[in-house]
Every structure is written in structure tokens, then in C-alpha cells.
Tab-separated table of C-alpha atoms in Angstrom:
chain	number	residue	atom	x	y	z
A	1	UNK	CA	4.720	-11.443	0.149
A	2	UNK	CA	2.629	-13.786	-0.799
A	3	UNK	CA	-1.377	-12.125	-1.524
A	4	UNK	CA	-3.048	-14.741	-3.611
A	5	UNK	CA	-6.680	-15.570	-2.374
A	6	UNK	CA	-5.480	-19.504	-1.696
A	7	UNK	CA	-6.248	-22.708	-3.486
A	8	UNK	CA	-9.122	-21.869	-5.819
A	9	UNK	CA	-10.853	-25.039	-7.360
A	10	UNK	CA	-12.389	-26.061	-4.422
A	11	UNK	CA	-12.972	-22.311	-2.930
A	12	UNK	CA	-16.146	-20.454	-2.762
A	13	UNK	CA	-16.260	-18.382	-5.849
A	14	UNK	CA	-18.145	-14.898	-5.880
A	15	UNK	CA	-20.144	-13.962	-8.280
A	16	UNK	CA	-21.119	-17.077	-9.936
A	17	UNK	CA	-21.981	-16.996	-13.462
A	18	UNK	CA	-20.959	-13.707	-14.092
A	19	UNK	CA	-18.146	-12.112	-15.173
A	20	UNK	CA	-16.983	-8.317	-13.318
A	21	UNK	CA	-14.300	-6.881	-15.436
A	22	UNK	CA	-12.123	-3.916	-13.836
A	23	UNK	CA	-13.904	-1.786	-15.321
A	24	UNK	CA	-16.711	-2.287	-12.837
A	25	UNK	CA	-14.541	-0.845	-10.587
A	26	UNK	CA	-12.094	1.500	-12.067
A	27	UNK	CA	-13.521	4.646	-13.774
A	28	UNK	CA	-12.266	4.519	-18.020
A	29	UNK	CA	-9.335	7.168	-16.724
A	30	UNK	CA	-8.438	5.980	-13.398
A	31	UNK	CA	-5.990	3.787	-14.524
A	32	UNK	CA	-4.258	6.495	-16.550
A	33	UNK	CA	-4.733	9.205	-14.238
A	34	UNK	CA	-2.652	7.236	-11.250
A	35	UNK	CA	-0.158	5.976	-13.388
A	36	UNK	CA	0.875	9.775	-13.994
A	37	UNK	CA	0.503	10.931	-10.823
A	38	UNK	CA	2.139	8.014	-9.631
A	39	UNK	CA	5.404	8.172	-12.131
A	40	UNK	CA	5.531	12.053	-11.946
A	41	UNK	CA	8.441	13.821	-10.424
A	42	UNK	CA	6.515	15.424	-8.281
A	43	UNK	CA	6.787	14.746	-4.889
A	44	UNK	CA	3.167	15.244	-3.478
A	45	UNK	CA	1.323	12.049	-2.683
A	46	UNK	CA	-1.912	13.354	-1.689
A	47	UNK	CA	-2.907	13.703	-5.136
A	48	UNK	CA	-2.508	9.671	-6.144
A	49	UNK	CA	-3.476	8.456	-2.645
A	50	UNK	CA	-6.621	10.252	-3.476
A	51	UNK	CA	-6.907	8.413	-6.873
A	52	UNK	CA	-6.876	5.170	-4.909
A	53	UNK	CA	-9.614	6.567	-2.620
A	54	UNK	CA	-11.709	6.767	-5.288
A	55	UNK	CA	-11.470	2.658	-5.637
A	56	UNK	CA	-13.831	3.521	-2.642
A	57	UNK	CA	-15.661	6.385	-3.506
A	58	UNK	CA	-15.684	6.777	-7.514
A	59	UNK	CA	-17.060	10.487	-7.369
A	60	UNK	CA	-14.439	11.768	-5.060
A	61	UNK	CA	-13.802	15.431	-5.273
A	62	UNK	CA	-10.122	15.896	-4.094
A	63	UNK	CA	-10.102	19.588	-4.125
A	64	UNK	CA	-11.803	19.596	-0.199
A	65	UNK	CA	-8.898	17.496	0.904
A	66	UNK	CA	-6.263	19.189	-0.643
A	67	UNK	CA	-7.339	22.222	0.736
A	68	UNK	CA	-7.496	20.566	4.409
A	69	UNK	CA	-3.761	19.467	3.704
A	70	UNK	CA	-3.059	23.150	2.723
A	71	UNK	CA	-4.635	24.495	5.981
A	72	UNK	CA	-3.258	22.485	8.221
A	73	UNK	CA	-0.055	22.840	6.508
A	74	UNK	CA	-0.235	26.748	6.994
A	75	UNK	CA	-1.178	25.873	10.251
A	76	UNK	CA	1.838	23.547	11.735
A	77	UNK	CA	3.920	26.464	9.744
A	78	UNK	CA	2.548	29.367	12.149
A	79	UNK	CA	3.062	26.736	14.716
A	80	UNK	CA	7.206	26.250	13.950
A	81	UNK	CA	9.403	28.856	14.899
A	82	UNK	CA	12.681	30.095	12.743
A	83	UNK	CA	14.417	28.046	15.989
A	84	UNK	CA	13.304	25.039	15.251
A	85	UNK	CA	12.996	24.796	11.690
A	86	UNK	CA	17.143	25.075	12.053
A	87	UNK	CA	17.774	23.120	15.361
A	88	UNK	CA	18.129	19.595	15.706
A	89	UNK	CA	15.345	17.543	14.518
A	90	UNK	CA	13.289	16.769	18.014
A	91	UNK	CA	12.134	20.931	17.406
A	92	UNK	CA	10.006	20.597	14.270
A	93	UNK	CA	8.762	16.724	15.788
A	94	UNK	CA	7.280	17.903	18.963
A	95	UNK	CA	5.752	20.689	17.440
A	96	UNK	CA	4.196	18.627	14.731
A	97	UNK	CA	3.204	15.737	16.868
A	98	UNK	CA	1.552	18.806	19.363
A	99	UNK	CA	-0.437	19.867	16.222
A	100	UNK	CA	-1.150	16.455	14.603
A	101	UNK	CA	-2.079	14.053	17.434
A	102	UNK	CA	-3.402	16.336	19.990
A	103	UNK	CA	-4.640	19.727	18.554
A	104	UNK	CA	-6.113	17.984	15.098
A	105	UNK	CA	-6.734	14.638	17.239
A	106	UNK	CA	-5.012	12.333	14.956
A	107	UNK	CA	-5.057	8.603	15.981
A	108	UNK	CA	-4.142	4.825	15.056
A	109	UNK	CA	-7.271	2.886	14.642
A	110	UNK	CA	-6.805	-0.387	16.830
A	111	UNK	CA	-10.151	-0.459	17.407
A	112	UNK	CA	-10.743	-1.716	13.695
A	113	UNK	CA	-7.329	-1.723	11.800
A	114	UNK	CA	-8.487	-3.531	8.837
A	115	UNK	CA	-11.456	-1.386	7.658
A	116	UNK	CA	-10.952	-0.415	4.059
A	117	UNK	CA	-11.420	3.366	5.288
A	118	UNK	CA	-8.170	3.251	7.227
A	119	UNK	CA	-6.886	3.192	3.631
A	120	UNK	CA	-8.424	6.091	1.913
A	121	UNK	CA	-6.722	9.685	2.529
A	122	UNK	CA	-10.365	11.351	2.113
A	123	UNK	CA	-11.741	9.019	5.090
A	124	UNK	CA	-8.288	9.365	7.342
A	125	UNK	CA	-8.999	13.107	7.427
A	126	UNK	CA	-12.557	13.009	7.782
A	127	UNK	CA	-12.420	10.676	10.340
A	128	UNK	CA	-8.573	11.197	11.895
A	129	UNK	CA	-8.002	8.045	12.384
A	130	UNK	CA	-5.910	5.486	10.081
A	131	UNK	CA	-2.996	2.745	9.975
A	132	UNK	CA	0.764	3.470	10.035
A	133	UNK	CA	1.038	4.476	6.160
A	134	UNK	CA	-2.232	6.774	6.195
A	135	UNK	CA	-0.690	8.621	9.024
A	136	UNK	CA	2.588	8.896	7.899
A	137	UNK	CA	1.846	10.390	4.563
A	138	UNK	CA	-0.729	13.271	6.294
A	139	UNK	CA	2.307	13.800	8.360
A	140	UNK	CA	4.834	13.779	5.202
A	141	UNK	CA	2.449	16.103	3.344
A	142	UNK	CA	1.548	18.308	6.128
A	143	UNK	CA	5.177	18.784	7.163
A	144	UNK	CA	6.031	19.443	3.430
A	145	UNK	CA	3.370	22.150	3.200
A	146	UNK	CA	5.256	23.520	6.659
A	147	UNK	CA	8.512	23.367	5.468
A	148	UNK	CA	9.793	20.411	7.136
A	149	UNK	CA	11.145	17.230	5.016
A	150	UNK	CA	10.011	14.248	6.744
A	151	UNK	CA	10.464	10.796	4.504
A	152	UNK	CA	8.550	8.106	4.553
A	153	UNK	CA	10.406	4.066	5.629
A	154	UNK	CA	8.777	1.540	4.164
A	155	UNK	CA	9.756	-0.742	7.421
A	156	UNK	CA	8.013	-4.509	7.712
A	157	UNK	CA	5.097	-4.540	9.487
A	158	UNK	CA	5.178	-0.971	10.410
A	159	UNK	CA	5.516	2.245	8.593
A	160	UNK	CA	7.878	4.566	9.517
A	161	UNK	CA	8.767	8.332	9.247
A	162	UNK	CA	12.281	9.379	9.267
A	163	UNK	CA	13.569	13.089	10.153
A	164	UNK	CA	17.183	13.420	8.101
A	165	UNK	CA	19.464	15.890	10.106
A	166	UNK	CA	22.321	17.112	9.182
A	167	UNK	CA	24.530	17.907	6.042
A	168	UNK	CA	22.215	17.856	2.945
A	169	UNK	CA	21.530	14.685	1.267
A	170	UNK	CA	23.545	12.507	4.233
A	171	UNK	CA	20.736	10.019	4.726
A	172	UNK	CA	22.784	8.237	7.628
A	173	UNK	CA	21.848	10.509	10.731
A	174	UNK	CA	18.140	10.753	11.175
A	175	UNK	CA	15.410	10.602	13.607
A	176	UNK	CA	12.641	7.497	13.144
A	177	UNK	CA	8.658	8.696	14.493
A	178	UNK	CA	6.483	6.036	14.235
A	179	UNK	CA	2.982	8.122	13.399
A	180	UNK	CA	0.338	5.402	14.591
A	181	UNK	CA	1.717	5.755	17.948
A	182	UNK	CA	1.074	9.552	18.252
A	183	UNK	CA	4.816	10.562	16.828
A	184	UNK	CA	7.064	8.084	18.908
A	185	UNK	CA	10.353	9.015	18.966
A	186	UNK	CA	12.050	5.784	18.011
A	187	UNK	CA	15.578	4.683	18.409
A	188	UNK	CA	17.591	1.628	16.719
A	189	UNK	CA	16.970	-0.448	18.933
A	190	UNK	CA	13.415	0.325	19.102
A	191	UNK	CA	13.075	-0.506	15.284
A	192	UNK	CA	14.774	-3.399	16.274
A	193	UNK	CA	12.548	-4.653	18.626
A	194	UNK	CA	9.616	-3.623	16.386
A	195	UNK	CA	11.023	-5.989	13.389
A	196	UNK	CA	11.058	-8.757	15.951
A	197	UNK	CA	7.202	-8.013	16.889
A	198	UNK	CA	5.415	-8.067	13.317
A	199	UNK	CA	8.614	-10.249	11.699
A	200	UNK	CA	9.488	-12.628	14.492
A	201	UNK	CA	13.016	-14.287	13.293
A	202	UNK	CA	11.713	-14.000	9.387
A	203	UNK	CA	13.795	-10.312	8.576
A	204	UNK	CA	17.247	-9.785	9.981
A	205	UNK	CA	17.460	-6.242	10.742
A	206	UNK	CA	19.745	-4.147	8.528
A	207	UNK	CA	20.328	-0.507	8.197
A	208	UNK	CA	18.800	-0.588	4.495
A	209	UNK	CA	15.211	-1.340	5.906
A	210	UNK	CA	15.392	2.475	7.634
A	211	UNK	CA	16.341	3.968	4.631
A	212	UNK	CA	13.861	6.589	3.132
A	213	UNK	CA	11.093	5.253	0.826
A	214	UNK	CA	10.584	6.386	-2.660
A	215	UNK	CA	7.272	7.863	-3.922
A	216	UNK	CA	6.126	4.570	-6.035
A	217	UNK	CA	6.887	2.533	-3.014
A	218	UNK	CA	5.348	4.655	-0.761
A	219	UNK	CA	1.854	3.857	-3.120
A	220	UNK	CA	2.756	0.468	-3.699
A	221	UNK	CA	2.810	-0.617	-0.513
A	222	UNK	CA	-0.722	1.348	0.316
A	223	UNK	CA	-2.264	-0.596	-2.585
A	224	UNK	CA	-0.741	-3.870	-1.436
A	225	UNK	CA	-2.022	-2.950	2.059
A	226	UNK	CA	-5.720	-2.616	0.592
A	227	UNK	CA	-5.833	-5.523	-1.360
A	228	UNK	CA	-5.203	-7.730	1.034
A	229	UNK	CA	-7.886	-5.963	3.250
A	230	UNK	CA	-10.223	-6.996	0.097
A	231	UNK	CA	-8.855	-10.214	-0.581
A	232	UNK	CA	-9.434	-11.578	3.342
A	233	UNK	CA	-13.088	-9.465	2.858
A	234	UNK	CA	-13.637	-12.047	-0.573
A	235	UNK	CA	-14.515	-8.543	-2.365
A	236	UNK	CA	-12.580	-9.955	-5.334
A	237	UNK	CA	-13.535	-7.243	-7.779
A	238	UNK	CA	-11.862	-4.523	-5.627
A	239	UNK	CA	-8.996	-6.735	-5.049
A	240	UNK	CA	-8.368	-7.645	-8.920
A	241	UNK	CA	-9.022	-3.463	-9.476
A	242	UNK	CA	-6.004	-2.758	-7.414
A	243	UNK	CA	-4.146	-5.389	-9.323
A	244	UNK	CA	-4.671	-3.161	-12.008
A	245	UNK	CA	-3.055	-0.426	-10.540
A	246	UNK	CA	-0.262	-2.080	-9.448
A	247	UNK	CA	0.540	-3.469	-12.750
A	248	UNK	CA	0.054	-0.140	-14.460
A	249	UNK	CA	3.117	1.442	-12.635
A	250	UNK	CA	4.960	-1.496	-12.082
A	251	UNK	CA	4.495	-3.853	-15.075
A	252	UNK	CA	6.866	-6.548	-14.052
A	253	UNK	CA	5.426	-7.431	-10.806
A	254	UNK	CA	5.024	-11.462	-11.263
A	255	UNK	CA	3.096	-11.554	-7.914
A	256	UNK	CA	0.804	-8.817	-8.820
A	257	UNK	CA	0.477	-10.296	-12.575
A	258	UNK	CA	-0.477	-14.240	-10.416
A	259	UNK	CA	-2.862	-12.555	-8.132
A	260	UNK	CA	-4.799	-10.710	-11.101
A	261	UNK	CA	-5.031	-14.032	-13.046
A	262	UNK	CA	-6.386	-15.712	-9.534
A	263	UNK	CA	-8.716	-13.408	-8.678
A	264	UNK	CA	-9.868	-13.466	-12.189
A	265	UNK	CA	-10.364	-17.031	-12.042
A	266	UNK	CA	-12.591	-16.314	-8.419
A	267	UNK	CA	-14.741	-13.671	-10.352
A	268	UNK	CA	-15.328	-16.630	-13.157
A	269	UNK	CA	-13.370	-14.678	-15.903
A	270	UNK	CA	-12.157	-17.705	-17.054
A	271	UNK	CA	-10.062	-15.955	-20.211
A	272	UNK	CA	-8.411	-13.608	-18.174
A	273	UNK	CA	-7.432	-15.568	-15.431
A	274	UNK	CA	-5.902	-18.168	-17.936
A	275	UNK	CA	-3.955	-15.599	-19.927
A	276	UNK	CA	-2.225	-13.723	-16.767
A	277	UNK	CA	-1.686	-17.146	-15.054
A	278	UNK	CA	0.014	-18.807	-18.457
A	279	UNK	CA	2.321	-16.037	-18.840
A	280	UNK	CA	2.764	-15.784	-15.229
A	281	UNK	CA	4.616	-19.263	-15.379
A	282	UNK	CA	6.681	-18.099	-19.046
A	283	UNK	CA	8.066	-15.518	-16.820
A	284	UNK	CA	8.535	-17.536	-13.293
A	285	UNK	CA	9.781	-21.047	-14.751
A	286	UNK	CA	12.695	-19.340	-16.262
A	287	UNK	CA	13.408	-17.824	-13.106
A	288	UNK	CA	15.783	-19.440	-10.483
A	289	UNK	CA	13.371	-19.819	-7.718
A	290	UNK	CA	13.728	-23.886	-6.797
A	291	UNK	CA	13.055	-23.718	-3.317
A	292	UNK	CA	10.208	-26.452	-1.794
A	293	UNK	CA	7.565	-23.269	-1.916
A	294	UNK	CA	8.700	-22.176	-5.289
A	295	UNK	CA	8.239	-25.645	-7.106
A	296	UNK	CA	4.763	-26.203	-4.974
A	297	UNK	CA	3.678	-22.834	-6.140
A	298	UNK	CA	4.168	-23.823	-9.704
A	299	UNK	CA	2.931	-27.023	-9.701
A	300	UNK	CA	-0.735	-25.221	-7.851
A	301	UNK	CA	-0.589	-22.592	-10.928
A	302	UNK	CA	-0.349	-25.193	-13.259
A	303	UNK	CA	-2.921	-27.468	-12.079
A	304	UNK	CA	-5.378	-23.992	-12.510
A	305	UNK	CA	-3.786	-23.311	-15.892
A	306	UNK	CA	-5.023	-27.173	-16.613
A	307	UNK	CA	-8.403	-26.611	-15.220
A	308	UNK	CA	-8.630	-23.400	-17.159
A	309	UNK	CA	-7.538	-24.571	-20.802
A	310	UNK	CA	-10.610	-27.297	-20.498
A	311	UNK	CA	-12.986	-24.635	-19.553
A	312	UNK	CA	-12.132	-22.219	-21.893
A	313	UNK	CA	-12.074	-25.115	-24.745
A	314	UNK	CA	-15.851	-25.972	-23.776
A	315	UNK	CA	-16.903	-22.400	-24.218
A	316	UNK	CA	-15.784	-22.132	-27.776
């Protein structure tokens, strides 16, 4: 998806006259101390999602939250019986969705979906209220803590949680919950009809877009989620501090390395931006993108590139 800000030499830039590195943003470990929580085999992802909180709020304690996640996780586990915990899937969903949405009051914020809180685990539990992904990983972690494997589906537009059932491992049966709506019980056909809603006729449905998300893309697509929530708020420095993060667990993201060099260029960082956005188009021009977009998108990159090199030139 394309995240840049938009055309930039005739936009309204932030900031003018002053350059705000990263580092105004990210604390001197932050970017070291996601990347291994991020890239670690283990499976928790309350601990990173609480590094990206602190984007937010830089002196974030995570010990309170964790220990919320552990009570309510002993909790929902007093809550399951032996029954369901080895019955078919619908057990261990209504009993979590009982404990979740009505007993803990869990709830999809439509009232104000884009608010940069609905992002950070340490606000979704103080305040019980976030978007799909914020939901869905309480619910993954909770369920976790109780016992209960629930994976995360990185679905378009909507993010999903998926209940596997049967034999070990067979990722083909499952139940899909959709955690914004209070633990709907989804079937095919109502993913299908939920692709239509946020894709239109953009994504043809296939059975790989249900499939279980990893951990990284689980974080990924949180991050991606918040800096666009920055980007469309023009608080560039948060935006380009996210960049960061994505880059430092995924170093070959061309879209991610663009959008750094762009926002760069908005925050007046006129090196920066002109470094990123040069080798942006090393990497892209040998690539085998030639659609109409593609060739347009170069051609705008290259006209900033331009506009950079004579900038930087007159500063040295």
C-alpha cells in the first residue's frame, strides 16, 4: 500500500528550518530493544506492542500491563472448563467473548477509530477500547495465558482471529472471530463479504488471505496502521520514527525505505531524505514494476531527488 505523505514540493512542510532526527522520537535503545523482541522466537506480542506504545508514551512501564494480561489470563482460565478446552472450538469462543466483551467491557472504537491511542496496548487496556488488531492481540495474548491458541489473520481491511480445530498443525479447519465486533463468529462467506466492504473489487478473495499471521506481520501491520494515523495527522516526526522501526526488522522494505526519505524531506532533513530516496530508485529501477503508476512514481521520486541534489549542493 501506498503510505507516502503525497507530492511534497509544493506541500506544507512542518517544522520549517529545523531539522527532527529520530532520535527526537525514539529513545537511544528503542530501536534495538523492538528489533529483538520483534525477531525473537518467542511468541508473546505484548512485550513489542508495548515497545511501540512507548512511540507514545517514552516512559512507559510495561510491567502494570503485563500483569493485567496475566490476570485476566488467569481469569478467562478459571472461566474455561476441561469441556471446552477439548470440544469443538465455539466452547473456549463464547466463553472468552463472555469474559472479554462483556465482563471486562471490551469494545471497537467507532466513535474515533483513528486516534493514535487505539494503537497503543497500554491505552487499549486502560481504556478497553481499540481497532481490529489492538483487540485481536489482547484476545491472542489473553487466550494464550488461558490455554487457548487463537492466531491472528492479517485479512485487508479487517483483522481477524482464527480458532484452528482439529488434528495438530492442520491449519485448513478453523473458526474466524472478528474481535472489533464483540467476537463475531464469522463464516466464509462472511469474510467474503467483508473483503468486498473495505476492498471493493481491488482483492479477489482466496483461501491464503485467512491463513494465520506470523508474529513480524502481526507488528508490521500495527506499525503500518499507526503511521498512517500520523502521516494523515502531518505529525511527520512520529511517522518517519515508525519508519525506523519498520526498517529495523524488515530492512528490505522499498516502501518503508521511500516513505522515510519523504518524510525526511517534510521535516527539512534535506541529507537524509536524499540518501533514502537515491537508493530507493537503485533498488526500484532495477525492479520489473512498468505499470502507468510504477513509471509515474519514479519519475515524482526523481523530480525530489533533483530538487534535493541542488539543495544539498547550496549548503556545502
Amino acid at each position: 500500500t501506498h503510505t507516502a505523505p503525497g507530492p511534497l514540493p509544493g506541500a506544507r512542510r512542518e517544522h520549517t528550518g529545523s531539522i527532527m532526527s529520530p532520535s527526537s522520537i525514539l529513545s537511544p535503545n528503542l530501536v534495538q530493544e523492538f528489533t529483538a523482541a520483534a525477531t525473537s522466537p518467542d511468541p508473546g506480542l505484548a512485550g513489542p506492542a508495548l515497545l511501540i506504545a512507548r512511540l507514545g508514551y517514552p516512559r512507559l512501564d510495561p510491567a502494570p500491563c503485563l500483569a493485567r494480561l496475566e490476570e485476566m489470563g488467569v481469569a478467562a482460565a478459571g472461566r474455561l472448563s476441561a469441556t471446552e478446552l477439548s470440544a469443538a472450538p465455539h466452547g473456549p469462543i463464547d466463553t472468552l467473548n463472555r469474559y472479554l466483551f462483556e465482563d471486562q467491557g471490551f469494545a471497537g472504537n467507532t466513535a474515533n477509530y483513528d486516534d493514535p491511542r487505539n494503537s497503543f496496548l497500554n491505552q487499549v487496556l486502560e481504556r478497553r477500547t481499540g481497532i481490529p488488531i489492538t483487540l485481536a492481540l489482547v484476545y491472542i495474548e489473553v487466550a494464550r495465558r488461558a490455554g487457548v491458541r487463537v492466531d491472528g489473520v492479517n485479512f485487508p481491511g479487517h483483522f481477524l482471529l482464527r480458532f484452528p480445530f482439529g488434528l495438530e498443525g492442520d491449519h485448513d479447519s478453523a473458526v474466524f472471530v472478528d474481535p472489533f465486533h464483540r467476537g463475531a463468529v464469522l463464516s466464509e462467506t462472511d469474510c467474503r463479504a467483508l473483503l468486498r466492504k473495505h476492498a471493493g473489487d481491488t482483492v479477489a478473495f482466496e483461501p491464503r488471505l485467512l491463513a494465520p499471521a506470523t508474529k513480524q506481520q502481526i507488528l508490521v501491520r500495527m506499525l503500518v496502521n499507526l503511521k498512517r494515523i500520523y502521516v494523515r495527522m502531518r505529525s511527520f516526526p512520529q511517522g518517519r520514527a515508525i519508519t525506523e522501526l519498520l526498517l529495523a526488522i524488515n530492512p528490505s522494505a522499498l516502501s518503508e525505505l521511500r516513505d522515510r526519505g519523504l518524510l525526511a524531506y517534510h521535516l527539512n532533513d534535506h541529507t537524509s531524505a536524499l540518501r533514502d530516496l537515491e537508493t530507493y530508485l537503485k533498488f526500484v529501477s532495477r525492479g520489473d514494476d512498468d505499470s502507468q503508476e510504477g513509471r509515474e512514481e519514479r519519475t515524482e521520486i526523481w523530480g525530489h531527488v533533483k530538487a534535493l541534489r541542488r539543495r544539498v549542493a547550496s549548503l556545502n
